Every structure is written in structure tokens, then in C-alpha cells.
Coordinates of N, CA, C and O in Angstrom, one line a residue:
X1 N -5.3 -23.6 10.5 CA -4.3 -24.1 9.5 C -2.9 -23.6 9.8 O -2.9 -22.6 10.5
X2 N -1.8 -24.2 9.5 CA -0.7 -24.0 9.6 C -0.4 -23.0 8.6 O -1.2 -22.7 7.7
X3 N 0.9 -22.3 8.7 CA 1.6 -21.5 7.7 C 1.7 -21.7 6.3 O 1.3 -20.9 5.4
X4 N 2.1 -22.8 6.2 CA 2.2 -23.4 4.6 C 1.0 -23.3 4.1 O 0.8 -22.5 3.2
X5 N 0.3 -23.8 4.3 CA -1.3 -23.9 3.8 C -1.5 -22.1 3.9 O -1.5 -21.3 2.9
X6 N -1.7 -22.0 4.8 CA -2.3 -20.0 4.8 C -1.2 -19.9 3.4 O -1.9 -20.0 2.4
X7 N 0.0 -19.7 3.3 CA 0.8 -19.4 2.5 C 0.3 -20.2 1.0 O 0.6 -19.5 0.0
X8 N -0.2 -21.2 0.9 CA 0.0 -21.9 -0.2 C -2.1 -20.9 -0.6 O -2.4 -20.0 -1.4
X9 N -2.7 -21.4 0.2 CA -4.2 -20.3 0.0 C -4.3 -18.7 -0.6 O -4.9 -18.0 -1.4
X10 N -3.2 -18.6 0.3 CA -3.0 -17.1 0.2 C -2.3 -16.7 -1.0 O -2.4 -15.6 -1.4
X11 N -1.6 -17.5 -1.5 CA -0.6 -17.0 -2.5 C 0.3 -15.8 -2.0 O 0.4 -14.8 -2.6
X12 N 0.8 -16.1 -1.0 CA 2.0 -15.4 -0.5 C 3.3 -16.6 -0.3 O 3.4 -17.8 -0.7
X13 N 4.0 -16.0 0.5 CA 5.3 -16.8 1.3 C 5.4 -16.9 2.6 O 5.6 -15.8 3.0
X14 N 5.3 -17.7 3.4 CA 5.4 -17.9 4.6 C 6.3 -16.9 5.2 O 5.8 -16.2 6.1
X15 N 7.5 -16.6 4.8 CA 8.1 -15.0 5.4 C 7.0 -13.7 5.2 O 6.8 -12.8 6.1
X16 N 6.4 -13.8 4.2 CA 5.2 -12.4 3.9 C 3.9 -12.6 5.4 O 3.4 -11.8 6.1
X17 N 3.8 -13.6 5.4 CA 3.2 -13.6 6.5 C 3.5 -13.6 8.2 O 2.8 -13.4 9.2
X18 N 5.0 -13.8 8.2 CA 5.8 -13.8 9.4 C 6.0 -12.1 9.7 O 6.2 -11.5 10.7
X19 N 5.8 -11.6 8.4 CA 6.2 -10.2 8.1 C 4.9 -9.1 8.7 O 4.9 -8.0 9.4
X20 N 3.8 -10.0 8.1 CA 2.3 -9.3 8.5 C 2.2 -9.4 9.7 O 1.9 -8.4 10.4
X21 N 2.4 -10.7 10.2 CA 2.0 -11.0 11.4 C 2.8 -10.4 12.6 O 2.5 -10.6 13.8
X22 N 3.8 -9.7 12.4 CA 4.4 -8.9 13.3 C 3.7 -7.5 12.8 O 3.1 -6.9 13.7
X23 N 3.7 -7.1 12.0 CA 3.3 -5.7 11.9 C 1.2 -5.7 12.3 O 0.3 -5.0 12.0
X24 N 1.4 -6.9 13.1 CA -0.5 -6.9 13.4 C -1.3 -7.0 12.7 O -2.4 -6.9 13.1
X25 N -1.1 -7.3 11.0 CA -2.3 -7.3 10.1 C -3.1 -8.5 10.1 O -4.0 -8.8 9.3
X26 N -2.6 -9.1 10.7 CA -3.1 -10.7 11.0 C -4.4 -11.1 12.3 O -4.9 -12.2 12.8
X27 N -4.6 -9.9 12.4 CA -5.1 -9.8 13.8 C -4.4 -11.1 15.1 O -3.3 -11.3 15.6
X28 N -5.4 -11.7 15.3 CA -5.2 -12.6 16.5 C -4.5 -13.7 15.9 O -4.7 -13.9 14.7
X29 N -3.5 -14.4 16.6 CA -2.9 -16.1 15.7 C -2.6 -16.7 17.3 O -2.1 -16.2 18.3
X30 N -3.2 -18.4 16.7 CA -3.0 -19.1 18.4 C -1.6 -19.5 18.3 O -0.8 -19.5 17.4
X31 N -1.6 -19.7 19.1 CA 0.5 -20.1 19.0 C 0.0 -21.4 20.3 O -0.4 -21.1 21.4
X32 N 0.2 -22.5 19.8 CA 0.3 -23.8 20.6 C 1.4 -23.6 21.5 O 2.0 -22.6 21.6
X33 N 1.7 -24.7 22.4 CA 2.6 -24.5 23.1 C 3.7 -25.6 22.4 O 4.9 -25.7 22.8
X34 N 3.3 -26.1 21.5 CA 4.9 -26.1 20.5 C 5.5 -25.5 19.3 O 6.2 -25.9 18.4
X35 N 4.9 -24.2 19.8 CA 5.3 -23.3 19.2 C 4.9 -23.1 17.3 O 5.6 -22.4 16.5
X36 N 3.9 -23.9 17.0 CA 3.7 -23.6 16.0 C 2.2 -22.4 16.3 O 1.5 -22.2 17.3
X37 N 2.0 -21.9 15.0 CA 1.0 -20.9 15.0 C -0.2 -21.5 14.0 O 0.0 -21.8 12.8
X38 N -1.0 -21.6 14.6 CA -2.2 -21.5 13.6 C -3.4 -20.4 13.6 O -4.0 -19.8 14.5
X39 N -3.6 -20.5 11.9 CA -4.1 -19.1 11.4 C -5.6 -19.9 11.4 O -5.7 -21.1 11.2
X40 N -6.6 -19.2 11.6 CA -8.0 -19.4 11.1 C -8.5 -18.6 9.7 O -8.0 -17.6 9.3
X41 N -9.3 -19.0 9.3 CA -10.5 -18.5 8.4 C -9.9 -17.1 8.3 O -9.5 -16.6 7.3
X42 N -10.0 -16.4 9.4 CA -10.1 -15.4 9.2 C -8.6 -13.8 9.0 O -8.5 -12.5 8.8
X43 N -7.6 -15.2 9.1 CA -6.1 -14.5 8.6 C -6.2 -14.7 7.5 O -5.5 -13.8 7.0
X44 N -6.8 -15.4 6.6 CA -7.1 -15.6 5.4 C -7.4 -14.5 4.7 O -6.7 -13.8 3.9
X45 N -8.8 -14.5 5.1 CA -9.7 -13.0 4.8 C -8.7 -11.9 4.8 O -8.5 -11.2 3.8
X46 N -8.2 -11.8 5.7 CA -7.2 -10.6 6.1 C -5.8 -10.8 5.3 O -5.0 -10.0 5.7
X47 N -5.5 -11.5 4.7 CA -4.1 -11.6 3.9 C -4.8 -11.4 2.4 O -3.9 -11.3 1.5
X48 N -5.9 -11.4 2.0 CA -6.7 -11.2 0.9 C -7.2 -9.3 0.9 O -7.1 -8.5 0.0
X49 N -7.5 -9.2 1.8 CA -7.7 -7.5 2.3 C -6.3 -6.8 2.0 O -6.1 -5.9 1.1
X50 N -5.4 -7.4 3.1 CA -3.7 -6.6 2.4 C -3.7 -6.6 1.1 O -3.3 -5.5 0.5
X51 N -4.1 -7.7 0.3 CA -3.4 -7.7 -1.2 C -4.2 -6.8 -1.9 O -3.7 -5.9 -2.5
X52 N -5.4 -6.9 -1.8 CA -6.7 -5.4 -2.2 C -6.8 -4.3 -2.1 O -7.2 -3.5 -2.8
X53 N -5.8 -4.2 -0.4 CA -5.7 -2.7 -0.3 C -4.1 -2.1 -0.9 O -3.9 -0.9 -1.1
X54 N -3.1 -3.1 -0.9 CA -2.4 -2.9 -1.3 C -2.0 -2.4 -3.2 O -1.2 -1.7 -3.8
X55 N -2.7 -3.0 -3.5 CA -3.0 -3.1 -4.9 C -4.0 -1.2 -5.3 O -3.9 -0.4 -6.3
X56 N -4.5 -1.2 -4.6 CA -5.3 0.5 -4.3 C -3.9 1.3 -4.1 O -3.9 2.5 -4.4
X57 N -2.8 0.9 -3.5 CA -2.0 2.0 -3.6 C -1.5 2.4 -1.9 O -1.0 3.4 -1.5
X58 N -1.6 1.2 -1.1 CA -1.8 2.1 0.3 C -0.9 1.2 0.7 O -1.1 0.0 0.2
X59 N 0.2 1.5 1.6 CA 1.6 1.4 1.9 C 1.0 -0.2 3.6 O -0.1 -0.7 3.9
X60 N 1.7 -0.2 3.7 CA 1.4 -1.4 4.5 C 1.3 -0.5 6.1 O 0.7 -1.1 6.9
X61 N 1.5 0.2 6.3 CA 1.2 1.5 7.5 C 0.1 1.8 7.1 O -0.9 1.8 7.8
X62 N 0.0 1.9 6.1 CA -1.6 2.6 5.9 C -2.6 1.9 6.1 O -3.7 2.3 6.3
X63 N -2.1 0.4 6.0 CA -3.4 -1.0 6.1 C -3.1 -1.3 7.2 O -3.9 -2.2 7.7
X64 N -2.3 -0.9 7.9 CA -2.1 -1.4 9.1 C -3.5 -0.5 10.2 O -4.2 -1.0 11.0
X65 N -3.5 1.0 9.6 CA -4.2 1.9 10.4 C -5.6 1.4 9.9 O -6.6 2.0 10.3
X66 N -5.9 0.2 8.9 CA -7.2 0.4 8.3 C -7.8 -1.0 8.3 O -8.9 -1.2 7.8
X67 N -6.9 -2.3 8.8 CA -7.0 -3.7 8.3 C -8.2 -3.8 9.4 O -9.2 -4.3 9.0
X68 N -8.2 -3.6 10.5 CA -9.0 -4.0 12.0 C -10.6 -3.3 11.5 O -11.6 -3.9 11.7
X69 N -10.5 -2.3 11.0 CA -11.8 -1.5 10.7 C -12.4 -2.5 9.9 O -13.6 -2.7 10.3
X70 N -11.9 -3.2 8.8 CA -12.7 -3.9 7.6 C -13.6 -5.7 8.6 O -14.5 -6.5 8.2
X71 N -12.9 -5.6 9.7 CA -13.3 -7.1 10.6 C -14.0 -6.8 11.4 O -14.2 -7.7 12.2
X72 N -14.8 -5.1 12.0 CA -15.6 -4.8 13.2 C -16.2 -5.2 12.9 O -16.2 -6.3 13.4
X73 N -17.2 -5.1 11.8 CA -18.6 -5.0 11.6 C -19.0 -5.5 10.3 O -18.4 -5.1 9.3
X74 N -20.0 -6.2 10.2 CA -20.0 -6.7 8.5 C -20.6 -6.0 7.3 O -21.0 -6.5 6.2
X75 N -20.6 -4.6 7.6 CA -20.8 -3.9 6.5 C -19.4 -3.2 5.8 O -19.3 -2.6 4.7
X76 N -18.5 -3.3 6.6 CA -17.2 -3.2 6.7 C -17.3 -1.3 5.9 O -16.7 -1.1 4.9
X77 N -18.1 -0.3 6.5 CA -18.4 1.1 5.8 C -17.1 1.5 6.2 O -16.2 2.0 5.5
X78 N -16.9 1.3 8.1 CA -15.8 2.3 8.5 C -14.7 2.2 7.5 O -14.1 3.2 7.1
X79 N -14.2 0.5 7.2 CA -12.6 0.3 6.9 C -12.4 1.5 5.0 O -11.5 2.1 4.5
X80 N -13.8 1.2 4.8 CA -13.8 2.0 3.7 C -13.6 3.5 3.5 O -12.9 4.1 2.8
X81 N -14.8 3.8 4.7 CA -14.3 5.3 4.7 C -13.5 6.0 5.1 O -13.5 7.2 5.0
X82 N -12.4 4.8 5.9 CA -11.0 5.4 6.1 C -9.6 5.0 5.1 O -8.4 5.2 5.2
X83 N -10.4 4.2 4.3 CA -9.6 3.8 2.7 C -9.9 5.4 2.4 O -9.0 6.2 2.5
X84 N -11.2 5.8 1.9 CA -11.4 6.9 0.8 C -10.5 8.2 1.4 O -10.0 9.0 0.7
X85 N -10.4 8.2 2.8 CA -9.4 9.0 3.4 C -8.2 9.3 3.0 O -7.8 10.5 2.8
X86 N -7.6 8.1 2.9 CA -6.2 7.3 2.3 C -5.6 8.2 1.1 O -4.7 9.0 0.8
X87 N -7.2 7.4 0.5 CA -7.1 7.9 -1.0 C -7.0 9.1 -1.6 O -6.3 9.3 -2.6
X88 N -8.2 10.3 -0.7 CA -7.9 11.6 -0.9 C -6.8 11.9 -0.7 O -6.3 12.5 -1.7
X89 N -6.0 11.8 0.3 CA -4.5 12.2 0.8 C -3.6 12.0 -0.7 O -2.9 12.9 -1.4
X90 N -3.8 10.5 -1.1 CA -2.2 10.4 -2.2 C -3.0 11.3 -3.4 O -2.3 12.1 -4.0
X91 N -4.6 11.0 -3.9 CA -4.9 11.8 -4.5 C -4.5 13.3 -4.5 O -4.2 13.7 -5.6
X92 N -4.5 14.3 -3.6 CA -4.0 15.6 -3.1 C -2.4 15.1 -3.3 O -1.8 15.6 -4.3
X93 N -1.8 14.4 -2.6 CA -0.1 14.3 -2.9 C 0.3 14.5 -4.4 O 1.3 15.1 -4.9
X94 N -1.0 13.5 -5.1 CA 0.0 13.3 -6.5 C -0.7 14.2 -7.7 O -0.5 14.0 -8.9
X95 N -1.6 15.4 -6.9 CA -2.0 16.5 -8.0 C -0.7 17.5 -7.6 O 0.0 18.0 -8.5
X96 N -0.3 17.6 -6.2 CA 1.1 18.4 -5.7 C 2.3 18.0 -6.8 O 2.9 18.7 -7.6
X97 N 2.3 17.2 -6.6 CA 3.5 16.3 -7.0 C 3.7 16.5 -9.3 O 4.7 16.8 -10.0
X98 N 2.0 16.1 -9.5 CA 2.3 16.4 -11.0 C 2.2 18.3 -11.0 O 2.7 18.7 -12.0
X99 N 1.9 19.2 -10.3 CA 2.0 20.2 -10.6 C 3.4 20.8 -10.3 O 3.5 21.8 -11.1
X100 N 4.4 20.8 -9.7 CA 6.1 20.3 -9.2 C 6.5 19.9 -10.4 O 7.4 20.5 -11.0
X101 N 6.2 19.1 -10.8 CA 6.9 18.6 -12.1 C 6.4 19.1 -13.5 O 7.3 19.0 -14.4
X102 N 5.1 19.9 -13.7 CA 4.9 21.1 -14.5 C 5.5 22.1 -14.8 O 5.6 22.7 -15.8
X103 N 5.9 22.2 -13.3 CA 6.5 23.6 -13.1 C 8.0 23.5 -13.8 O 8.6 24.4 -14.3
X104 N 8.5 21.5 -13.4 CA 9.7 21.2 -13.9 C 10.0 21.6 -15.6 O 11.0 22.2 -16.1
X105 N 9.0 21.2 -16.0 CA 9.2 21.1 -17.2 C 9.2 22.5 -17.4 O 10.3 23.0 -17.6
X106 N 8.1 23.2 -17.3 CA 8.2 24.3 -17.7 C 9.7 25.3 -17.8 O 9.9 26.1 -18.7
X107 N 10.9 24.9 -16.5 CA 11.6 25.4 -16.6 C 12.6 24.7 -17.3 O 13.6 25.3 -17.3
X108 N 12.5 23.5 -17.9 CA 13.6 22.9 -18.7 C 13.5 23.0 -21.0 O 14.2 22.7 -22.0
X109 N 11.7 23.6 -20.4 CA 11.7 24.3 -22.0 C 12.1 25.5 -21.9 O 12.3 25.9 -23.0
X110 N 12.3 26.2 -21.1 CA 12.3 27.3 -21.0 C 14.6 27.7 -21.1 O 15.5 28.3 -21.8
X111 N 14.6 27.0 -20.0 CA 16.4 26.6 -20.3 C 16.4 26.3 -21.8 O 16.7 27.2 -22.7
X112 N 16.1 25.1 -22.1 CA 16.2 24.8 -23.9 C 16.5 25.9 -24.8 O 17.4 26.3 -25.4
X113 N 15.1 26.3 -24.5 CA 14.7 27.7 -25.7 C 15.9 28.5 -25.4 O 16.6 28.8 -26.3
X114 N 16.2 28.9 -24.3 CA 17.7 29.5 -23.7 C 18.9 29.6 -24.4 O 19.6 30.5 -24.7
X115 N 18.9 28.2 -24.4 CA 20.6 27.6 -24.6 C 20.1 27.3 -26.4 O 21.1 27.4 -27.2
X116 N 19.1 27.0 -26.8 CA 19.3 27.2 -28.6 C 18.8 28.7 -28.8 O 17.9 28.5 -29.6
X117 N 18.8 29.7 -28.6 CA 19.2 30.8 -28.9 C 20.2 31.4 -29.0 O 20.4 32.3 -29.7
X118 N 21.1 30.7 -27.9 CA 23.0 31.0 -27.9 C 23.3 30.5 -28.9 O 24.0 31.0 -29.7
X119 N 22.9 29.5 -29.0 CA 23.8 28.4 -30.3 C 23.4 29.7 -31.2 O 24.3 30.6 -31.3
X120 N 22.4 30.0 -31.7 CA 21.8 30.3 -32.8 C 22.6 31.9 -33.1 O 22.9 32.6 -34.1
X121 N 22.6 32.1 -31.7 CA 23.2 33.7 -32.2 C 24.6 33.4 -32.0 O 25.3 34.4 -32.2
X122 N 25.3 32.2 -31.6 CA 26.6 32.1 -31.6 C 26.9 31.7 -33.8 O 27.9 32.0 -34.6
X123 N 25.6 31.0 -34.0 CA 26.2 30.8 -35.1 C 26.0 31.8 -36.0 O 26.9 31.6 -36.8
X124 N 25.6 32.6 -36.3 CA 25.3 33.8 -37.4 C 26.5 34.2 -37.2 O 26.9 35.2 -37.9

């Protein structure tokens, strides 16, 4: 199939796919010798996988290291078990990340309670 079509199936934009298709997530695409490209079956599949794993949370580098694993084999275990990989990572980033911002707060109640004690003894 041509671009339009992959694009009109896929529910993307022909640029989103010019876009994949350079960053490799597209795996193989034939390119005629008049320079059009046609996608198979199976860029399909794979522009459906982006939007799945993208939607999970995983940056387009991340699917990039993981889109080829999900098309080895048809139990597709590896692409997963290097999804749940993924996943522990932002999981571990974003327990870092809310406990950083605990700590935020903790020190802007902490200022508060601060600065209304001056008031309070400024006003007596």
C-alpha cells in the first residue's frame, strides 16, 4: 500500500510515518524505482505497536530499542519482557521523582509555618 492509505489505516499522518520510517520503526519499506515507497501488512502492525507502546508511556527511543523484538517471533515474550524493563525503569524514576517532590513540599510547609510565625510575632 502506498502512504496515504498506511496513513489513512493507521490513523496517523503521512509525515508521522516519514518520521518513523527514518527512526527504523517501520522495519523494511520497498521503495520502487519511482521512488514511491510501499508499506506491507506489516508496517501496519508496527505503526499500531508504536501507538500501544507509546500510550504505555515509552518515548519513541524506547520503541525504537523494542519495536523489532515484538516481529521475531509470534509469541512476541521478548518485546514484552523488554517493555516490563522499560517500565520498571520509569516506575523506579517516578517513585525518585514523587519522593524529590515530598521532600519539596515538606520544605515549603515548613518555610510557611516560618514566615506565619514572623507575621504573627511581628503582629502582637
Amino acid at each position: 500500500m502506498l502512504i496515504g492509505e498506511l496513513a489513512r489505516r493507521a490513523g496517523v499522518t503521512p509525515r508521522t510515518i516519514r518520521h518513523y520510517q527514518e527512526l527504523g520503526l517501520l522495519g523494511n519499506v520497498e521503495q520502487e524505482s519511482n521512488g514511491y515507497h510501499y508499506y506491507s501488512d506489516e508496517s501496519l502492525q508496527r505503526l499500531y505497536k508504536v501507538n500501544v507502546l507509546k500510550k504505555l508511556g515509552l518515548s519513541l527511543d524506547e520503541i525504537q530499542s523494542v519495536i523489532d523484538l515484538y516481529f521475531e517471533e509470534p509469541s512476541m515474550i521478548k518485546g514484552k519482557q523488554k517493555v516490563l524493563e522499560i517500565l520498571s525503569k520509569h516506575l523506579e524514576q517516578t517513585d525518585k521523582k514523587m519522593e524529590a517532590l515530598d521532600q519539596f513540599k515538606q520544605e515549603i510547609l515548613s518555610n510557611m509555618a516560618r514566615i506565619q510565625l514572623m507575621i504573627d510575632e511581628m503582629s502582637n
